[in-house]
Coordinates of C-alpha atoms and ligand atoms in Angstrom, one line a residue:
X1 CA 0.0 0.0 0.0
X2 CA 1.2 3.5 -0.9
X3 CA -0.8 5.2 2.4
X4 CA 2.2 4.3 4.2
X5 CA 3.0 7.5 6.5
X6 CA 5.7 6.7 8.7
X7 CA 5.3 10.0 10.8
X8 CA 2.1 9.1 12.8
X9 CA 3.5 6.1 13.9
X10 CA 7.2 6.9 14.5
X11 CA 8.0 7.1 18.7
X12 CA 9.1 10.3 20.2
X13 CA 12.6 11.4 19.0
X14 CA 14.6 11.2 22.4
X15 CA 13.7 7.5 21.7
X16 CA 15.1 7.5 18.2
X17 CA 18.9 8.7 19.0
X18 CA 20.3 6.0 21.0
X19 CA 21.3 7.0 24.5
X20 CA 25.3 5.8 23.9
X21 CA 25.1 8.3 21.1
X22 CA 23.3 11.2 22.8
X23 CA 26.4 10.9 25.5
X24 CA 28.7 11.7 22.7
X25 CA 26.8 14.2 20.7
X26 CA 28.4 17.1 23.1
X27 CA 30.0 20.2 22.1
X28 CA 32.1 19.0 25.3
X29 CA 33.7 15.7 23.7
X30 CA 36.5 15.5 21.6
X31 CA 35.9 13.4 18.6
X32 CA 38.7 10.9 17.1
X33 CA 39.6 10.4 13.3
X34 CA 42.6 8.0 14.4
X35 CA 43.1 6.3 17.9
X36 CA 45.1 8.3 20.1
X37 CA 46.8 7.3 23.1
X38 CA 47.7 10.8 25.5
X39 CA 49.4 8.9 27.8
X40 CA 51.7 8.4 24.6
X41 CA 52.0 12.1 24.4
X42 CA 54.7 13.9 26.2
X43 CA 54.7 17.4 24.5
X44 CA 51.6 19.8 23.5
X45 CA 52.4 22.1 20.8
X46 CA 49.4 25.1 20.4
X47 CA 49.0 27.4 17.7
X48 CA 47.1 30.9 19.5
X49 CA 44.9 32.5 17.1
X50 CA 41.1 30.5 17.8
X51 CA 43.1 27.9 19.6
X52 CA 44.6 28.8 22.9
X53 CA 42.9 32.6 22.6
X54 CA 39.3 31.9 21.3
X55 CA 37.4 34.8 19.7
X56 CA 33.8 36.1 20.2
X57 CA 32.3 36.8 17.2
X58 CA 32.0 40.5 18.1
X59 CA 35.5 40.7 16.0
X60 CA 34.2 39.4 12.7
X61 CA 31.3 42.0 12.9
X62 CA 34.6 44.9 13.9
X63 CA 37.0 43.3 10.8
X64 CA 33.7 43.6 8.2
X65 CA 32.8 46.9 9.4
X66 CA 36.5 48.4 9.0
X67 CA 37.2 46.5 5.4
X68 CA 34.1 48.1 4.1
X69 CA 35.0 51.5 5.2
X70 CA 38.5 50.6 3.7
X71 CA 36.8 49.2 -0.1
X72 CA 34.7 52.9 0.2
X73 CA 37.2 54.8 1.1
X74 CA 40.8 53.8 0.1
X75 CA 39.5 51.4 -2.9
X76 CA 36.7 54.0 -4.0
X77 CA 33.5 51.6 -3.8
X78 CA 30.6 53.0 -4.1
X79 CA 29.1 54.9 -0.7
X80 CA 26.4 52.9 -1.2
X81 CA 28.1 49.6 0.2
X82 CA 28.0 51.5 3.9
X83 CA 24.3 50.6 4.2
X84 CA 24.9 46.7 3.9
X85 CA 25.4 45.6 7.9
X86 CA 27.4 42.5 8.8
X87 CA 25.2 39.2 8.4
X88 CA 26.4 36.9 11.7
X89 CA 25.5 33.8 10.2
X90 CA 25.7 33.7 6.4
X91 CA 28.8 32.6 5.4
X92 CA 30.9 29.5 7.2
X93 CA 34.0 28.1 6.9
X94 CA 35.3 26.0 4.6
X95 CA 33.6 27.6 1.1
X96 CA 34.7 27.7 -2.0
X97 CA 34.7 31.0 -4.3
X98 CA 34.5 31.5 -8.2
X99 CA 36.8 34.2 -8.4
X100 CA 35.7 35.5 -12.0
X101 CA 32.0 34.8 -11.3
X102 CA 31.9 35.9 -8.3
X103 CA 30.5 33.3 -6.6
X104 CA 30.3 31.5 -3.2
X105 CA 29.8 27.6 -3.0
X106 CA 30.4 24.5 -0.9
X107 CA 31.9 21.8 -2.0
X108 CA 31.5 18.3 -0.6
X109 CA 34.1 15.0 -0.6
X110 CA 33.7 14.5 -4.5
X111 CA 33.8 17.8 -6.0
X112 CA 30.0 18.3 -6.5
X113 CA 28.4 21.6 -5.6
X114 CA 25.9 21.4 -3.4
X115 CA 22.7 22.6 -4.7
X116 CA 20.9 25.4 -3.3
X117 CA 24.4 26.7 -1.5
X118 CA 26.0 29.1 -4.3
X119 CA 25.4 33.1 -3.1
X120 CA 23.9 35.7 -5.2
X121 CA 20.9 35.5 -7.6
X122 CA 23.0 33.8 -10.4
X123 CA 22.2 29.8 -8.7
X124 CA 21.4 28.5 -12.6
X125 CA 24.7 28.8 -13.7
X126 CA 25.9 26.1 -11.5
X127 CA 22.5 24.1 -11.1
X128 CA 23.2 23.5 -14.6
X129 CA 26.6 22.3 -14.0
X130 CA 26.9 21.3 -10.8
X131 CA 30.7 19.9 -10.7
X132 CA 33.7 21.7 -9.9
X133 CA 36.3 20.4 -11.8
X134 CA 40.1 20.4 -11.6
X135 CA 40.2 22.9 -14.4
X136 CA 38.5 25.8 -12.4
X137 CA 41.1 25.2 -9.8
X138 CA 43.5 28.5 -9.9
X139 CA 39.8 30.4 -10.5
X140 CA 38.9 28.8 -7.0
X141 CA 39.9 29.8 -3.7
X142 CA 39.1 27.8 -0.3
X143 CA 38.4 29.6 3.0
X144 CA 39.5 27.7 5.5
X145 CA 40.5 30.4 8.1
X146 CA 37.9 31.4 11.1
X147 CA 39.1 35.2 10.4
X148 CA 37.9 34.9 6.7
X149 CA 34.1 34.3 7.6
X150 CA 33.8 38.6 7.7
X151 CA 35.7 38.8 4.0
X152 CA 32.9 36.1 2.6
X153 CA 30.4 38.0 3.9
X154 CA 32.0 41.5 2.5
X155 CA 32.4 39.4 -1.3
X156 CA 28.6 37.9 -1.1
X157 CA 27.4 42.0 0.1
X158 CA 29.5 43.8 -2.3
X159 CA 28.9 41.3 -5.3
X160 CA 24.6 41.4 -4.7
X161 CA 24.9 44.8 -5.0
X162 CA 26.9 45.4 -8.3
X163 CA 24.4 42.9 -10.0
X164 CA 20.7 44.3 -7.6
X165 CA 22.1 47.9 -9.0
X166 CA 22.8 46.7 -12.6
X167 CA 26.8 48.0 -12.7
X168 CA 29.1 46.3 -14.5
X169 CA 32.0 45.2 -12.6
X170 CA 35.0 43.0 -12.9
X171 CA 34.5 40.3 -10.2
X172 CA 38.3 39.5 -10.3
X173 CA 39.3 43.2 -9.2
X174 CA 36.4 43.1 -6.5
X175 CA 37.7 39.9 -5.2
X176 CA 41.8 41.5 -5.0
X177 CA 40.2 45.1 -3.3
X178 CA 38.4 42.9 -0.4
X179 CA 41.4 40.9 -0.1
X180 CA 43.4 43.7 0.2
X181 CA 41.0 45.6 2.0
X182 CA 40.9 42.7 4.8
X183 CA 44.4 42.1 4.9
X184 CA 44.6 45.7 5.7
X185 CA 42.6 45.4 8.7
X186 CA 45.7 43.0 10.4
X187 CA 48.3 44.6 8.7
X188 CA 47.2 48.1 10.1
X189 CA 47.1 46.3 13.2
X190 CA 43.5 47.3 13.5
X191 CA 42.3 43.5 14.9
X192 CA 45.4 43.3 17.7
X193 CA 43.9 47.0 19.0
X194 CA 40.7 46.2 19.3
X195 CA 41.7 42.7 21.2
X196 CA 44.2 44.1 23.1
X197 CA 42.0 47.0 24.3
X198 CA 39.1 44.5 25.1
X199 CA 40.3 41.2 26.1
X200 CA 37.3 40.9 28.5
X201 CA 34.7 40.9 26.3
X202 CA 36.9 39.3 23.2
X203 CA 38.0 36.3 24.6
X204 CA 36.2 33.4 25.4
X205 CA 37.1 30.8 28.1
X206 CA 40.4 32.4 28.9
X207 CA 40.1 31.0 32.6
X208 CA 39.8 27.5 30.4
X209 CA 42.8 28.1 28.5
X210 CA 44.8 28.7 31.5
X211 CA 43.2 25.7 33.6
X212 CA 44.2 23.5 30.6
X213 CA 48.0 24.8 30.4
X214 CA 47.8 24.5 34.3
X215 CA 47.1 21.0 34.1
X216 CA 49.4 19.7 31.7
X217 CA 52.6 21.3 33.3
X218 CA 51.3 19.3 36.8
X219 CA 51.4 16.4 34.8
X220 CA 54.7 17.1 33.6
X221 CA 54.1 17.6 29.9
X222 CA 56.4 20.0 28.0
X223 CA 54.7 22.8 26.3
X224 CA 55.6 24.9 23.2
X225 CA 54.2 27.6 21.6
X226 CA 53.8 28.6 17.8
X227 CA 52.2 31.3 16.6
X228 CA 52.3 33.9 13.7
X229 CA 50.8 36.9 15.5
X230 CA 53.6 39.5 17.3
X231 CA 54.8 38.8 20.9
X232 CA 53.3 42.3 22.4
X233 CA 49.9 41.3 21.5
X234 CA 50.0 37.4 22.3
X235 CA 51.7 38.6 25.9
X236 CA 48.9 40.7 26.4
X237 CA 46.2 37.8 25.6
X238 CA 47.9 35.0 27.2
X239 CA 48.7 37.5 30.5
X240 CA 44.8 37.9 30.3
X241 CA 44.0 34.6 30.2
X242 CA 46.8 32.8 32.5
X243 CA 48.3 35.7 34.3
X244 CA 51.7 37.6 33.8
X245 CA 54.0 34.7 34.3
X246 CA 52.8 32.6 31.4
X247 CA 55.6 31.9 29.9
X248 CA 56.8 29.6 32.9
X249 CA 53.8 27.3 31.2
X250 CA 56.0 27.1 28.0
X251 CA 59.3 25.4 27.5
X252 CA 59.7 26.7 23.8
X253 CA 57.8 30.0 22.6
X254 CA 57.5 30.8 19.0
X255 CA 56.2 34.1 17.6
X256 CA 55.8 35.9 13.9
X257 CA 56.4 32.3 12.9
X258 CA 55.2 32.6 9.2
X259 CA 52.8 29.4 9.2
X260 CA 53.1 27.2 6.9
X261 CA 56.3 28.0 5.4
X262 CA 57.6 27.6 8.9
X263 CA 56.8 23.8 8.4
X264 CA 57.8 23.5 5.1
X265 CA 60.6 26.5 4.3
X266 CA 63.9 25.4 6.2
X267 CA 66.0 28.5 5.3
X268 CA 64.8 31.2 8.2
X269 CA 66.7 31.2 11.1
X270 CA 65.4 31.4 14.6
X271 CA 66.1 34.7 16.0
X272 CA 65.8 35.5 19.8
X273 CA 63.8 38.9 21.3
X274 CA 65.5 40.7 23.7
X275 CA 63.1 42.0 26.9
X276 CA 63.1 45.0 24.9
X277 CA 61.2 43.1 22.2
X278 CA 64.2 44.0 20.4
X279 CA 65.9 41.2 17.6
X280 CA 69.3 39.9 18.6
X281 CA 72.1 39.0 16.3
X282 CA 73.7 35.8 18.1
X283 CA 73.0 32.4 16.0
X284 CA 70.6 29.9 18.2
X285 CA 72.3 27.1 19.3
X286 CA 69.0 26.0 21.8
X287 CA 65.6 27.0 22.3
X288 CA 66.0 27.6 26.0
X289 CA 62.5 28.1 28.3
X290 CA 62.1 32.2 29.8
X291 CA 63.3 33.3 26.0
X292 CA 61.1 34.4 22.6
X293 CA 62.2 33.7 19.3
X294 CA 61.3 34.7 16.2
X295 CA 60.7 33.1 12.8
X296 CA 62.6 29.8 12.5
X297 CA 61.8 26.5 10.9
X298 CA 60.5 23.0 11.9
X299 CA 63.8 21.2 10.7
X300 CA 65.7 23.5 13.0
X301 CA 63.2 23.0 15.3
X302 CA 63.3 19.2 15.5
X303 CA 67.1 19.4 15.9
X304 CA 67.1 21.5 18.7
X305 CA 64.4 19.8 20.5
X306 CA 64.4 16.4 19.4
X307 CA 60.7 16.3 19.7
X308 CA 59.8 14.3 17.0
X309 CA 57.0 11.5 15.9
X310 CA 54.1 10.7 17.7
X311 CA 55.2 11.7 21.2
X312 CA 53.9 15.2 20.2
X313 CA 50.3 16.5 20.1
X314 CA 50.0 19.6 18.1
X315 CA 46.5 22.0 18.4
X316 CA 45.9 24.4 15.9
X317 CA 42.4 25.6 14.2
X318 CA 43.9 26.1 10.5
X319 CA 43.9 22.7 8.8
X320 CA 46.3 23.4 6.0
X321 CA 48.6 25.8 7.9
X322 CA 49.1 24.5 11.1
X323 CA 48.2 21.0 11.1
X324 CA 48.7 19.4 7.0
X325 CA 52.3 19.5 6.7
X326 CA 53.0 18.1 9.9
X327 CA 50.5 15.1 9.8
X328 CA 51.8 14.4 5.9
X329 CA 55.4 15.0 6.8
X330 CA 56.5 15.0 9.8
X331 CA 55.2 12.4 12.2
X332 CA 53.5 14.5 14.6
X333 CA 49.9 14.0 16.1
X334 CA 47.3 16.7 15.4
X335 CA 44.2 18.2 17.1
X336 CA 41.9 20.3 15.3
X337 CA 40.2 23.0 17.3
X338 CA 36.8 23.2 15.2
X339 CA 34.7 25.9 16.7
X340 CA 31.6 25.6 15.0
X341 CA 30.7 22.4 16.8
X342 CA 29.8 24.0 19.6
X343 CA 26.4 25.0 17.2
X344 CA 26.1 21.3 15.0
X345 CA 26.4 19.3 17.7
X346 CA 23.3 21.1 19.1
X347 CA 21.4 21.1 16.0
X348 CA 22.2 17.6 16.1
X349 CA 20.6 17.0 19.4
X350 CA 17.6 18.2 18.3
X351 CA 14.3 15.9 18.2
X352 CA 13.3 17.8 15.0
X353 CA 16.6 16.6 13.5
X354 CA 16.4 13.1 14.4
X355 CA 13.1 12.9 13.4
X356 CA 13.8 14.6 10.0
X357 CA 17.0 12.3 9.6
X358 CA 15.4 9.1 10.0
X359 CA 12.1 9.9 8.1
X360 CA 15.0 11.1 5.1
X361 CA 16.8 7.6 5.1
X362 CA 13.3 5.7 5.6
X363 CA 12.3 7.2 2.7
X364 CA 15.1 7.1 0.8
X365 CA 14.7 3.4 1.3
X366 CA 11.4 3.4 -0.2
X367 CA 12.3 5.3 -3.2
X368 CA 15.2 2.6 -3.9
X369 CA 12.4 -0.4 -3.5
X370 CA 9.5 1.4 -5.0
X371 CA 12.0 2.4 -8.7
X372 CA 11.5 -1.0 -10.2
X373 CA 7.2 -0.3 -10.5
X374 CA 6.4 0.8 -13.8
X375 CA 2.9 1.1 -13.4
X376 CA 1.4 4.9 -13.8
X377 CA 0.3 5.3 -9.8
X378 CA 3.7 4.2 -8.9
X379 CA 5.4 6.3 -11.0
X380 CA 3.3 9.5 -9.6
X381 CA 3.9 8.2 -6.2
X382 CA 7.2 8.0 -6.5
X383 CA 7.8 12.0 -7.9
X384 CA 6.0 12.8 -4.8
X385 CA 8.4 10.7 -2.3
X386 CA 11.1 12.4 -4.3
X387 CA 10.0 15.9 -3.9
X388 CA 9.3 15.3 -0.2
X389 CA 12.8 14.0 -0.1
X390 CA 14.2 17.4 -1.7
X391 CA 12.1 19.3 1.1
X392 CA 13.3 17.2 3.9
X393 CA 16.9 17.8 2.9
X394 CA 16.4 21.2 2.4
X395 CA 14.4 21.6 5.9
X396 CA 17.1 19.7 7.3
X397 CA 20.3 22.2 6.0
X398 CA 18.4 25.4 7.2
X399 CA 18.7 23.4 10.5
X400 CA 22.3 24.6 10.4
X401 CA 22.5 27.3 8.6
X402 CA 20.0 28.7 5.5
X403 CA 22.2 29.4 3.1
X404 CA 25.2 26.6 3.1
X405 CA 23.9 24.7 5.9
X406 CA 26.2 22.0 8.0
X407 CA 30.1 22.6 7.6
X408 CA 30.7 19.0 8.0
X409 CA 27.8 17.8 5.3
X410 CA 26.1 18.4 1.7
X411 CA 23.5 16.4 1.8
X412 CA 24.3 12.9 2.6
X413 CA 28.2 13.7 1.8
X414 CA 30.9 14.9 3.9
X415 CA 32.1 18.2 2.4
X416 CA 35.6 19.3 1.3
X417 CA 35.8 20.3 4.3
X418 CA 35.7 17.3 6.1
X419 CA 37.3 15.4 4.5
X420 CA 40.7 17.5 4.6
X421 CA 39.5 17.6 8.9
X422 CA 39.8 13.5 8.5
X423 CA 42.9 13.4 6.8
X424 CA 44.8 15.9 8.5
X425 CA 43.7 15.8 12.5
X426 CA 43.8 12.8 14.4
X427 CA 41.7 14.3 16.7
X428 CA 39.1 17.4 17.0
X429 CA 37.3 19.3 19.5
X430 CA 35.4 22.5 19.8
X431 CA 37.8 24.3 22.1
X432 CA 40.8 23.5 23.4
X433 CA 38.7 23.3 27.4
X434 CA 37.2 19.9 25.9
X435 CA 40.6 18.6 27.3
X436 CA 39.4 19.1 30.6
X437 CA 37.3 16.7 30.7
X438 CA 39.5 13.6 30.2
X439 CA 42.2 12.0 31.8
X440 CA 45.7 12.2 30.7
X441 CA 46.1 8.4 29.9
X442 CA 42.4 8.2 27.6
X443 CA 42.7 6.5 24.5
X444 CA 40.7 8.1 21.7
X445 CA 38.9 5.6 19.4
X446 CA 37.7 6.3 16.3
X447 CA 33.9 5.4 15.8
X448 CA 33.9 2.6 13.1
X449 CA 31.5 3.5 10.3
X450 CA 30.4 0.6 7.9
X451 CA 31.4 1.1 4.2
X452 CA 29.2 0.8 1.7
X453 CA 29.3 -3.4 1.2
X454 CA 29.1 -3.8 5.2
X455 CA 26.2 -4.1 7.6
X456 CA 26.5 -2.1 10.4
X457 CA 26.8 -5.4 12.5
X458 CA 28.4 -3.6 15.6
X459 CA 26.6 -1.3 18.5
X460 CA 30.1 0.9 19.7
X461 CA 27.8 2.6 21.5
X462 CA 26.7 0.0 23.8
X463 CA 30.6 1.0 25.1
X464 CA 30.3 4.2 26.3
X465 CA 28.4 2.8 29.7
X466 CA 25.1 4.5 29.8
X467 CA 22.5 2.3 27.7
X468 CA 20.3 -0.3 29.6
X469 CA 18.9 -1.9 26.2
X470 CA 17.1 -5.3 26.7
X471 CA 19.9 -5.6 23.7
X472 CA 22.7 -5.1 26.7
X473 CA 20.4 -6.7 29.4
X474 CA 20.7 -10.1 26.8
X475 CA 24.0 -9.2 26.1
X476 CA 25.4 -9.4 30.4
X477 CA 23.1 -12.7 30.9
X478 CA 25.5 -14.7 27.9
X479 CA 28.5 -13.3 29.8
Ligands
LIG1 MG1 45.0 30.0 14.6

């Protein structure tokens, strides 16, 4: 019969998520894409930027606002641009853009656009087509970085209103200006200002931070530091968040370090800062605890420390230039700070998801049994399960987000995105605090998902302690 309406009959959605899973579904758990033992790990490496100083997003609204008054008034953009405010959550992480159409899109695992998620009113052009291929690459650029989110949103605004107005523009020039125009913002020094004068309100879960460096020193871990920003304005952060004498946290500190060519460049010296904040001449023959260098290398690095292979645990929130080059060349273990699952891991908590998620693959499953009918009222009831299907989806993305929804997710694909998080953390985490809630000697274990040709025979979560299933009732009466 073709009255079949699961939703009537389906039981209430805290009963659909199994309780294992709902224990891990926590913007407080750190997630594993490789097993990792800590009590393996003897040195934590951080990068700063979004991983040990987390940023409200108060500064993206501050960067937009001051690269739009740069494009109007340094780049000569129409006034006009003034009147378009910051949108907090249009654009995320992990997008690609058309550089010569002018065009935001996300990308998932394969290289398909996901439909419904390219910016501006032009959508047809790539409904029609659909797939980025490795042609359009140097045309394409990926935004990986947290600070970029304001720059998308300033290429989406600035883009809409060339084509609402009807002027003709060159998208490639308005692309370089709002490059430029961003990079101004941190080169001016504009962004370490405003965080320096308002650390308070700027920084999130400094107290965190510093319970987590606390920690790890107790336990006698060695800690190093590497960062790209300047000294002055990580001292003042880190003095914030852990108190004046942070650097006794820290056996190596690293600053201006020019990530990633510091990883994969091995020409630039180290260079020590004087108290002064002055650069000293002398050659480095160690990277001794109390100093701060500058610049330097990892193969310099390595043979000063010796810290090498899977003894070290490296955090940073940049996948391609803090973590890529060291889990492809050099050995070392890496932790992803990820941010934004401090909001999908709620959306995915959510009855209304769960509800929407199993109805989707229910009825996918139909579809796939109900194809071979070639009978007329078939046929019609099919184009109706598969329109439902496109507005489930649909209502299911705007869960996240309405324009690109889930980082993590196009449809039933991982994006770009996440695939380059699999390959390049072993492990990853909302903020760095998630550490706080595990012992030093936990083993990480990767969740084992079935691949296409297996059945999904095994119940990991019947592990994690908190499920009383007549499943794990049956399960302690073999035993
Ligand atoms: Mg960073």
């Amino acid at each position: 019969s073709y009255e079949l309406r699961l939703f009537p009959c389906v039981p209430p959605a805290s009963e659909l998520i199994p309780p294992g899973a709902c224990k891990t579904l926590n913007s407080a758990a750190i997630y594993a894409n490789n097993e990792v033992d800590l009590a393996e790990v003897d040195i934590y490496g951080f990068d700063y930027d979004y991983t040990l100083a987390l940023y409200s997003n108060a500064l993206n609204t501050m960067i937009y606002n001051q690269a739009r008054t740069f494009l109007i008034e340094h780049f000569k953009y129409p006034e006009e641009i003034s009147k378009y405010e910051y949108v907090p959550n249009f654009a995320v992480r992990g997008l690609h853009y058309d550089i010569q159409k002018g065009l935001l899109m996300k990308i998932d695992a394969f290289h398909y656009i996901q439909r419904g998620t390219v910016s501006c009113s032009v959508n047809k052009i790539y409904f029609t087509m659909g797939f980025l291929s490795r042609t359009q690459g140097p045309r394409v650029k990926q935004f990986m970085d947290i600070f970029s989110i304001p720059e998308m949103t300033l290429l989406a605004v600035a883009n809409d209103f060339f084509i609402t107005n009807d002027i003709e523009y060159d998208p490639v020039h308005l692309f370089k200006d709002i490059s430029e125009a961003i990079g101004m913002v941190h080169l001016k020094g504009f962004m370490y200002k405003w965080v320096m004068q308002d650390l308070g309100e700027l920084i999130q879960r400094g107290e965190e931070t510093d319970a987590v460096l606390h920690r790890l020193v107790s336990q006698g871990k060695k800690l190093f530091l590497i960062t790209n920003s300047p000294f002055s304005f990580v001292d003042k952060g880190m003095t914030h968040m852990a108190g004046k004498k942070w650097r006794d946290f820290f056996d190596v500190v690293i600053v201006q370090a020019d990530k990633p060519h510091f990883f994969t460049d091995c020409v630039k010296p180290f260079r020590r800062l004087d108290d002064n904040g002055d650069l000293r001449w002398e050659k480095i023959k160690s990277l001794d605890k109390g100093q701060i260098y500058k610049q330097g290398n990892l193969y310099d690095f390595l043979r000063l420390t010796g810290w090498r292979g899977s003894k070290v645990l490296y955090f940073g929130d940049h996948l391609y230039s803090d973590l890529a080059d060291l889990m492809l060349r050099h050995g070392w273990r890496t932790a992803a700070i990820v941010p934004e699952l401090e909001h999908e891991t709620k959306v995915v908590s959510t009855n209304r998801y769960a509800l929407s998620l199993t109805w989707l693959q229910a009825l996918t499953g139909l579809l796939e049994q109900l194809q071979v009918h070639k009978d007329q009222e078939s046929k019609q009831v099919f184009r109706e399960w598969q329109q439902e299907r496109d507005e489930l989806r649909a209502m299911i993305k705007n869960l996240y987000n309405p324009q690109f929804g889930s980082i993590f997710r196009t449809g039933h694909n991982p994006t770009y995105f996440s695939r380059r998080l699999c390959r390049f953390s072993d492990i990853y985490m909302a903020s760095l605090s998630c550490l706080l809630n595990y012992d030093l000697s936990y083993t990480f274990y990767p969740r084992r998902t079935p691949l296409q040709h297996e059945a999904p025979l095994w119940m990991d979560q019947l592990c994690t302690g908190c499920m009383k299933t007549p499943f794990l009732e049956e399960m302690s009466h073999i035993r």
